[in-house]
């Protein structure tokens, strides 16, 4: 294998690493968004349970106020009873009181059910709070890992770019331009080996003259089908 081809293969190796790193770098915002959306989902569950508690607190308060109102009503009836002059009047008030007491018992039953529901809601909220905090911790850790990775990617890219500059120094400009164009077009390999009598990129059978040229390695030999540059493993 000619020293030029060897150099080009090293270049291709570095370029492929760079492409991979660039792809990874490009994916970072999407990855961040994915992590954030996970936290957002937990936050929404927490907010929903807090909202439900708020609503339910109002329901409980209304019940209490209603019960208090009914108790006041009984007091008024009792006062009226003290002032009642006729027995029928007294009895009628007693009847009213019994009615209101029945209503109060009904309301108190509702209050018990509502309090039990409140306990369940608070338990759920507590769980959501814990989940959210755990997720937040996890997300922060993942963000940190990602930040470190971003820095490392940048460092690796800088190093590869420097290596690339050194590698391309002695390479013929025509070869280099062609190589770069093919690499960009294929997104994977610009230089492929001849495998048996096929192109190592597209696997089509190559004409004997092309294989011969690739073996000699004196000129740029390309695959007639995919345009990749060919080299022979001797
Ligand atoms: Zn090919």
PDB file of C-alpha atoms and ligand atoms in Angstrom:
ATOM      1  CA  UNK A   1       0.000   0.000   0.000  1.00  0.00           C
ATOM      2  CA  UNK A   2       1.345   3.383  -0.980  1.00  0.00           C
ATOM      3  CA  UNK A   3       2.266   5.787   1.807  1.00  0.00           C
ATOM      4  CA  UNK A   4      -0.267   8.235   0.375  1.00  0.00           C
ATOM      5  CA  UNK A   5      -3.102   5.730   0.681  1.00  0.00           C
ATOM      6  CA  UNK A   6      -1.990   4.877   4.189  1.00  0.00           C
ATOM      7  CA  UNK A   7      -2.071   8.540   5.062  1.00  0.00           C
ATOM      8  CA  UNK A   8      -5.485   8.934   3.479  1.00  0.00           C
ATOM      9  CA  UNK A   9      -6.796   5.988   5.466  1.00  0.00           C
ATOM     10  CA  UNK A  10      -5.542   7.532   8.683  1.00  0.00           C
ATOM     11  CA  UNK A  11      -7.208  10.750   7.605  1.00  0.00           C
ATOM     12  CA  UNK A  12     -10.434   8.888   6.945  1.00  0.00           C
ATOM     13  CA  UNK A  13     -10.263   7.302  10.372  1.00  0.00           C
ATOM     14  CA  UNK A  14      -9.914  10.744  12.006  1.00  0.00           C
ATOM     15  CA  UNK A  15     -12.634  12.213   9.808  1.00  0.00           C
ATOM     16  CA  UNK A  16     -15.035   9.435  10.654  1.00  0.00           C
ATOM     17  CA  UNK A  17     -14.387  10.002  14.340  1.00  0.00           C
ATOM     18  CA  UNK A  18     -15.015  13.697  13.801  1.00  0.00           C
ATOM     19  CA  UNK A  19     -18.273  13.015  11.964  1.00  0.00           C
ATOM     20  CA  UNK A  20     -19.432  10.819  14.800  1.00  0.00           C
ATOM     21  CA  UNK A  21     -18.525  13.454  17.378  1.00  0.00           C
ATOM     22  CA  UNK A  22     -20.270  16.153  15.378  1.00  0.00           C
ATOM     23  CA  UNK A  23     -23.392  14.035  15.190  1.00  0.00           C
ATOM     24  CA  UNK A  24     -23.229  13.495  18.935  1.00  0.00           C
ATOM     25  CA  UNK A  25     -22.742  17.221  19.464  1.00  0.00           C
ATOM     26  CA  UNK A  26     -25.753  17.975  17.306  1.00  0.00           C
ATOM     27  CA  UNK A  27     -27.876  15.547  19.333  1.00  0.00           C
ATOM     28  CA  UNK A  28     -27.118  17.258  22.637  1.00  0.00           C
ATOM     29  CA  UNK A  29     -29.998  19.797  22.594  1.00  0.00           C
ATOM     30  CA  UNK A  30     -32.523  17.060  21.758  1.00  0.00           C
ATOM     31  CA  UNK A  31     -31.132  14.895  24.548  1.00  0.00           C
ATOM     32  CA  UNK A  32     -31.365  17.811  26.972  1.00  0.00           C
ATOM     33  CA  UNK A  33     -34.931  18.431  25.931  1.00  0.00           C
ATOM     34  CA  UNK A  34     -35.801  14.794  26.469  1.00  0.00           C
ATOM     35  CA  UNK A  35     -34.354  14.873  29.977  1.00  0.00           C
ATOM     36  CA  UNK A  36     -36.165  18.130  30.722  1.00  0.00           C
ATOM     37  CA  UNK A  37     -39.482  16.809  29.459  1.00  0.00           C
ATOM     38  CA  UNK A  38     -39.183  13.918  31.896  1.00  0.00           C
ATOM     39  CA  UNK A  39     -38.841  16.362  34.775  1.00  0.00           C
ATOM     40  CA  UNK A  40     -41.653  18.467  33.355  1.00  0.00           C
ATOM     41  CA  UNK A  41     -43.968  15.442  33.390  1.00  0.00           C
ATOM     42  CA  UNK A  42     -43.206  14.867  37.075  1.00  0.00           C
ATOM     43  CA  UNK A  43     -43.712  18.538  37.801  1.00  0.00           C
ATOM     44  CA  UNK A  44     -47.116  18.471  36.144  1.00  0.00           C
ATOM     45  CA  UNK A  45     -48.219  15.465  38.212  1.00  0.00           C
ATOM     46  CA  UNK A  46     -47.130  17.293  41.351  1.00  0.00           C
ATOM     47  CA  UNK A  47     -48.926  20.466  40.318  1.00  0.00           C
ATOM     48  CA  UNK A  48     -52.101  18.515  39.507  1.00  0.00           C
ATOM     49  CA  UNK A  49     -52.139  16.887  42.945  1.00  0.00           C
ATOM     50  CA  UNK A  50     -51.501  20.251  44.630  1.00  0.00           C
ATOM     51  CA  UNK A  51     -54.339  21.768  42.646  1.00  0.00           C
ATOM     52  CA  UNK A  52     -56.660  18.952  43.701  1.00  0.00           C
ATOM     53  CA  UNK A  53     -55.791  19.491  47.361  1.00  0.00           C
ATOM     54  CA  UNK A  54     -56.542  23.193  46.985  1.00  0.00           C
ATOM     55  CA  UNK A  55     -59.953  22.436  45.513  1.00  0.00           C
ATOM     56  CA  UNK A  56     -60.674  19.836  48.122  1.00  0.00           C
ATOM     57  CA  UNK A  57     -59.660  22.184  50.934  1.00  0.00           C
ATOM     58  CA  UNK A  58     -62.331  24.580  49.697  1.00  0.00           C
ATOM     59  CA  UNK A  59     -64.906  21.777  49.681  1.00  0.00           C
ATOM     60  CA  UNK A  60     -64.032  20.880  53.274  1.00  0.00           C
ATOM     61  CA  UNK A  61     -64.177  24.513  54.339  1.00  0.00           C
ATOM     62  CA  UNK A  62     -67.619  24.912  52.738  1.00  0.00           C
ATOM     63  CA  UNK A  63     -68.876  21.889  54.646  1.00  0.00           C
ATOM     64  CA  UNK A  64     -67.563  23.305  57.918  1.00  0.00           C
ATOM     65  CA  UNK A  65     -69.200  26.653  57.260  1.00  0.00           C
ATOM     66  CA  UNK A  66     -72.440  24.955  56.381  1.00  0.00           C
ATOM     67  CA  UNK A  67     -72.390  22.860  59.579  1.00  0.00           C
ATOM     68  CA  UNK A  68     -71.606  25.962  61.645  1.00  0.00           C
ATOM     69  CA  UNK A  69     -74.541  27.735  60.007  1.00  0.00           C
ATOM     70  CA  UNK A  70     -76.878  24.884  60.851  1.00  0.00           C
ATOM     71  CA  UNK A  71     -75.682  24.861  64.475  1.00  0.00           C
ATOM     72  CA  UNK A  72     -76.352  28.589  64.683  1.00  0.00           C
ATOM     73  CA  UNK A  73     -79.812  27.941  63.360  1.00  0.00           C
ATOM     74  CA  UNK A  74     -80.432  25.409  66.152  1.00  0.00           C
ATOM     75  CA  UNK A  75     -79.302  27.999  68.729  1.00  0.00           C
ATOM     76  CA  UNK A  76     -81.795  30.474  67.323  1.00  0.00           C
ATOM     77  CA  UNK A  77     -84.564  27.893  67.519  1.00  0.00           C
ATOM     78  CA  UNK A  78     -83.596  27.157  71.126  1.00  0.00           C
ATOM     79  CA  UNK A  79     -83.796  30.866  71.938  1.00  0.00           C
ATOM     80  CA  UNK A  80     -87.171  31.019  70.279  1.00  0.00           C
ATOM     81  CA  UNK A  81     -88.261  28.001  72.293  1.00  0.00           C
ATOM     82  CA  UNK A  82     -87.416  29.868  75.532  1.00  0.00           C
ATOM     83  CA  UNK A  83     -89.686  32.622  74.455  1.00  0.00           C
ATOM     84  CA  UNK A  84     -92.454  30.355  73.154  1.00  0.00           C
ATOM     85  CA  UNK A  85     -95.754  30.933  74.880  1.00  0.00           C
ATOM     86  CA  UNK A  86     -97.704  28.075  73.445  1.00  0.00           C
ATOM     87  CA  UNK A  87     -96.928  24.410  73.621  1.00  0.00           C
ATOM     88  CA  UNK A  88     -97.600  23.914  69.862  1.00  0.00           C
ATOM     89  CA  UNK A  89     -95.134  26.649  69.102  1.00  0.00           C
ATOM     90  CA  UNK A  90     -92.522  24.897  71.263  1.00  0.00           C
ATOM     91  CA  UNK A  91     -93.199  21.569  69.619  1.00  0.00           C
ATOM     92  CA  UNK A  92     -93.030  23.047  66.133  1.00  0.00           C
ATOM     93  CA  UNK A  93     -89.597  24.466  66.952  1.00  0.00           C
ATOM     94  CA  UNK A  94     -88.524  21.118  68.401  1.00  0.00           C
ATOM     95  CA  UNK A  95     -89.529  19.555  65.117  1.00  0.00           C
ATOM     96  CA  UNK A  96     -87.503  22.153  63.178  1.00  0.00           C
ATOM     97  CA  UNK A  97     -84.496  21.487  65.412  1.00  0.00           C
ATOM     98  CA  UNK A  98     -84.754  17.751  64.761  1.00  0.00           C
ATOM     99  CA  UNK A  99     -84.817  18.439  61.030  1.00  0.00           C
ATOM    100  CA  UNK A 100     -81.735  20.638  61.179  1.00  0.00           C
ATOM    101  CA  UNK A 101     -79.937  18.067  63.349  1.00  0.00           C
ATOM    102  CA  UNK A 102     -80.629  15.479  60.700  1.00  0.00           C
ATOM    103  CA  UNK A 103     -79.178  17.771  58.071  1.00  0.00           C
ATOM    104  CA  UNK A 104     -76.098  18.309  60.285  1.00  0.00           C
ATOM    105  CA  UNK A 105     -75.568  14.554  60.640  1.00  0.00           C
ATOM    106  CA  UNK A 106     -75.731  14.235  56.880  1.00  0.00           C
ATOM    107  CA  UNK A 107     -73.209  17.030  56.481  1.00  0.00           C
ATOM    108  CA  UNK A 108     -70.915  15.499  59.107  1.00  0.00           C
ATOM    109  CA  UNK A 109     -71.007  12.197  57.264  1.00  0.00           C
ATOM    110  CA  UNK A 110     -69.976  14.062  54.126  1.00  0.00           C
ATOM    111  CA  UNK A 111     -67.234  15.746  56.124  1.00  0.00           C
ATOM    112  CA  UNK A 112     -65.806  12.407  57.254  1.00  0.00           C
ATOM    113  CA  UNK A 113     -65.745  11.140  53.667  1.00  0.00           C
ATOM    114  CA  UNK A 114     -64.138  14.404  52.562  1.00  0.00           C
ATOM    115  CA  UNK A 115     -61.465  14.156  55.263  1.00  0.00           C
ATOM    116  CA  UNK A 116     -60.614  10.620  54.230  1.00  0.00           C
ATOM    117  CA  UNK A 117     -60.330  11.814  50.663  1.00  0.00           C
ATOM    118  CA  UNK A 118     -58.057  14.627  51.838  1.00  0.00           C
ATOM    119  CA  UNK A 119     -55.765  12.115  53.530  1.00  0.00           C
ATOM    120  CA  UNK A 120     -55.558  10.107  50.316  1.00  0.00           C
ATOM    121  CA  UNK A 121     -54.854  13.251  48.295  1.00  0.00           C
ATOM    122  CA  UNK A 122     -52.107  14.332  50.682  1.00  0.00           C
ATOM    123  CA  UNK A 123     -50.542  10.903  50.447  1.00  0.00           C
ATOM    124  CA  UNK A 124     -50.580  11.115  46.641  1.00  0.00           C
ATOM    125  CA  UNK A 125     -49.132  14.605  46.742  1.00  0.00           C
ATOM    126  CA  UNK A 126     -46.350  13.415  49.050  1.00  0.00           C
ATOM    127  CA  UNK A 127     -45.520  10.624  46.636  1.00  0.00           C
ATOM    128  CA  UNK A 128     -45.503  13.023  43.692  1.00  0.00           C
ATOM    129  CA  UNK A 129     -43.270  15.387  45.648  1.00  0.00           C
ATOM    130  CA  UNK A 130     -40.811  12.572  46.336  1.00  0.00           C
ATOM    131  CA  UNK A 131     -40.889  11.410  42.728  1.00  0.00           C
ATOM    132  CA  UNK A 132     -40.278  14.928  41.518  1.00  0.00           C
ATOM    133  CA  UNK A 133     -37.337  15.466  43.865  1.00  0.00           C
ATOM    134  CA  UNK A 134     -35.786  12.126  42.921  1.00  0.00           C
ATOM    135  CA  UNK A 135     -36.231  12.919  39.233  1.00  0.00           C
ATOM    136  CA  UNK A 136     -34.795  16.394  39.713  1.00  0.00           C
ATOM    137  CA  UNK A 137     -31.697  14.911  41.290  1.00  0.00           C
ATOM    138  CA  UNK A 138     -31.415  12.387  38.482  1.00  0.00           C
ATOM    139  CA  UNK A 139     -31.900  15.062  35.833  1.00  0.00           C
ATOM    140  CA  UNK A 140     -29.219  17.278  37.378  1.00  0.00           C
ATOM    141  CA  UNK A 141     -26.802  14.358  37.389  1.00  0.00           C
ATOM    142  CA  UNK A 142     -27.611  13.590  33.755  1.00  0.00           C
ATOM    143  CA  UNK A 143     -27.156  17.227  32.810  1.00  0.00           C
ATOM    144  CA  UNK A 144     -23.766  17.261  34.476  1.00  0.00           C
ATOM    145  CA  UNK A 145     -22.728  14.109  32.647  1.00  0.00           C
ATOM    146  CA  UNK A 146     -23.896  15.670  29.406  1.00  0.00           C
ATOM    147  CA  UNK A 147     -22.016  18.905  30.114  1.00  0.00           C
ATOM    148  CA  UNK A 148     -18.844  16.922  30.729  1.00  0.00           C
ATOM    149  CA  UNK A 149     -19.422  15.017  27.517  1.00  0.00           C
ATOM    150  CA  UNK A 150     -19.928  18.275  25.593  1.00  0.00           C
ATOM    151  CA  UNK A 151     -16.575  19.533  26.875  1.00  0.00           C
ATOM    152  CA  UNK A 152     -14.868  16.249  26.013  1.00  0.00           C
ATOM    153  CA  UNK A 153     -16.379  16.250  22.534  1.00  0.00           C
ATOM    154  CA  UNK A 154     -15.004  19.738  21.966  1.00  0.00           C
ATOM    155  CA  UNK A 155     -11.562  18.715  23.171  1.00  0.00           C
ATOM    156  CA  UNK A 156     -11.562  15.586  21.032  1.00  0.00           C
ATOM    157  CA  UNK A 157     -12.696  17.595  18.019  1.00  0.00           C
ATOM    158  CA  UNK A 158      -9.952  20.176  18.544  1.00  0.00           C
ATOM    159  CA  UNK A 159      -7.382  17.417  18.772  1.00  0.00           C
ATOM    160  CA  UNK A 160      -8.706  15.658  15.675  1.00  0.00           C
ATOM    161  CA  UNK A 161      -8.715  18.920  13.714  1.00  0.00           C
ATOM    162  CA  UNK A 162      -5.087  19.475  14.622  1.00  0.00           C
ATOM    163  CA  UNK A 163      -4.238  15.917  13.593  1.00  0.00           C
ATOM    164  CA  UNK A 164      -6.128  16.440  10.373  1.00  0.00           C
ATOM    165  CA  UNK A 165      -4.172  19.555   9.497  1.00  0.00           C
ATOM    166  CA  UNK A 166      -0.938  17.656   9.996  1.00  0.00           C
ATOM    167  CA  UNK A 167      -2.171  14.694   7.957  1.00  0.00           C
ATOM    168  CA  UNK A 168      -3.411  16.702   4.993  1.00  0.00           C
ATOM    169  CA  UNK A 169      -0.173  18.710   4.754  1.00  0.00           C
ATOM    170  CA  UNK A 170       1.457  16.446   2.188  1.00  0.00           C
ATOM    171  CA  UNK A 171      -1.640  15.193   0.388  1.00  0.00           C
ATOM    172  CA  UNK A 172      -2.297  16.101  -3.231  1.00  0.00           C
ATOM    173  CA  UNK A 173      -5.050  18.748  -3.385  1.00  0.00           C
ATOM    174  CA  UNK A 174      -7.015  16.940  -6.114  1.00  0.00           C
ATOM    175  CA  UNK A 175      -7.084  13.727  -4.084  1.00  0.00           C
ATOM    176  CA  UNK A 176      -8.042  15.611  -0.983  1.00  0.00           C
ATOM    177  CA  UNK A 177     -10.865  17.571  -2.634  1.00  0.00           C
ATOM    178  CA  UNK A 178     -12.252  14.433  -4.175  1.00  0.00           C
ATOM    179  CA  UNK A 179     -11.931  12.516  -0.951  1.00  0.00           C
ATOM    180  CA  UNK A 180     -13.751  15.242   0.979  1.00  0.00           C
ATOM    181  CA  UNK A 181     -16.549  15.461  -1.553  1.00  0.00           C
ATOM    182  CA  UNK A 182     -17.180  11.699  -1.488  1.00  0.00           C
ATOM    183  CA  UNK A 183     -17.016  11.522   2.304  1.00  0.00           C
ATOM    184  CA  UNK A 184     -19.595  14.254   2.554  1.00  0.00           C
ATOM    185  CA  UNK A 185     -21.812  12.647  -0.054  1.00  0.00           C
ATOM    186  CA  UNK A 186     -21.729   9.126   1.390  1.00  0.00           C
ATOM    187  CA  UNK A 187     -21.601  10.178   5.026  1.00  0.00           C
ATOM    188  CA  UNK A 188     -19.585   7.068   5.871  1.00  0.00           C
ATOM    189  CA  UNK A 189     -16.552   6.160   3.718  1.00  0.00           C
ATOM    190  CA  UNK A 190     -14.733   7.909   0.893  1.00  0.00           C
ATOM    191  CA  UNK A 191     -12.039   5.218   0.642  1.00  0.00           C
ATOM    192  CA  UNK A 192     -12.959   1.574   0.502  1.00  0.00           C
ATOM    193  CA  UNK A 193     -10.935  -1.572  -0.111  1.00  0.00           C
ATOM    194  CA  UNK A 194     -11.387  -3.824  -3.090  1.00  0.00           C
ATOM    195  CA  UNK A 195     -12.946  -6.937  -1.587  1.00  0.00           C
ATOM    196  CA  UNK A 196     -12.376  -9.958  -3.825  1.00  0.00           C
ATOM    197  CA  UNK A 197     -13.396  -8.264  -7.067  1.00  0.00           C
ATOM    198  CA  UNK A 198     -16.036  -6.026  -5.545  1.00  0.00           C
ATOM    199  CA  UNK A 199     -16.194  -2.473  -4.261  1.00  0.00           C
ATOM    200  CA  UNK A 200     -16.004  -2.513  -0.465  1.00  0.00           C
ATOM    201  CA  UNK A 201     -18.525   0.323  -0.356  1.00  0.00           C
ATOM    202  CA  UNK A 202     -21.395  -0.645  -2.653  1.00  0.00           C
ATOM    203  CA  UNK A 203     -20.350  -4.310  -3.216  1.00  0.00           C
ATOM    204  CA  UNK A 204     -20.754  -4.141  -6.983  1.00  0.00           C
ATOM    205  CA  UNK A 205     -18.362  -6.192  -9.126  1.00  0.00           C
ATOM    206  CA  UNK A 206     -15.542  -4.043 -10.465  1.00  0.00           C
ATOM    207  CA  UNK A 207     -14.038  -4.288 -13.971  1.00  0.00           C
ATOM    208  CA  UNK A 208     -10.550  -5.935 -14.000  1.00  0.00           C
ATOM    209  CA  UNK A 209      -8.934  -2.685 -15.214  1.00  0.00           C
ATOM    210  CA  UNK A 210     -10.218  -0.811 -12.183  1.00  0.00           C
ATOM    211  CA  UNK A 211      -8.955  -3.534  -9.852  1.00  0.00           C
ATOM    212  CA  UNK A 212      -5.606  -3.382 -11.621  1.00  0.00           C
ATOM    213  CA  UNK A 213      -5.399   0.411 -11.169  1.00  0.00           C
ATOM    214  CA  UNK A 214      -6.377   0.165  -7.536  1.00  0.00           C
ATOM    215  CA  UNK A 215      -3.613  -2.409  -6.967  1.00  0.00           C
ATOM    216  CA  UNK A 216      -1.037  -0.126  -8.547  1.00  0.00           C
ATOM    217  CA  UNK A 217      -2.235   2.773  -6.420  1.00  0.00           C
ATOM    218  CA  UNK A 218      -0.550   5.361  -8.620  1.00  0.00           C
ATOM    219  CA  UNK A 219      -3.697   7.284  -9.572  1.00  0.00           C
ATOM    220  CA  UNK A 220      -7.088   7.950  -8.126  1.00  0.00           C
ATOM    221  CA  UNK A 221      -9.185   4.879  -8.810  1.00  0.00           C
ATOM    222  CA  UNK A 222     -12.865   5.149  -8.183  1.00  0.00           C
ATOM    223  CA  UNK A 223     -15.800   2.756  -8.201  1.00  0.00           C
ATOM    224  CA  UNK A 224     -17.902   3.213 -11.350  1.00  0.00           C
ATOM    225  CA  UNK A 225     -21.069   2.694  -9.320  1.00  0.00           C
ATOM    226  CA  UNK A 226     -20.749   4.662  -6.078  1.00  0.00           C
ATOM    227  CA  UNK A 227     -17.777   6.873  -6.856  1.00  0.00           C
ATOM    228  CA  UNK A 228     -15.830   5.879  -3.726  1.00  0.00           C
ATOM    229  CA  UNK A 229     -12.014   5.799  -3.963  1.00  0.00           C
ATOM    230  CA  UNK A 230     -10.622   2.303  -4.097  1.00  0.00           C
ATOM    231  CA  UNK A 231      -7.501   0.822  -2.596  1.00  0.00           C
ATOM    232  CA  UNK A 232      -6.243  -2.707  -2.680  1.00  0.00           C
ATOM    233  CA  UNK A 233      -5.179  -4.694   0.346  1.00  0.00           C
ATOM    234  CA  UNK A 234      -2.099  -6.450  -0.928  1.00  0.00           C
TER     235      UNK A 234
HETATM  236 ZN1  LIG B   1     -18.787   1.234  -5.112  1.00  0.00          ZN
END
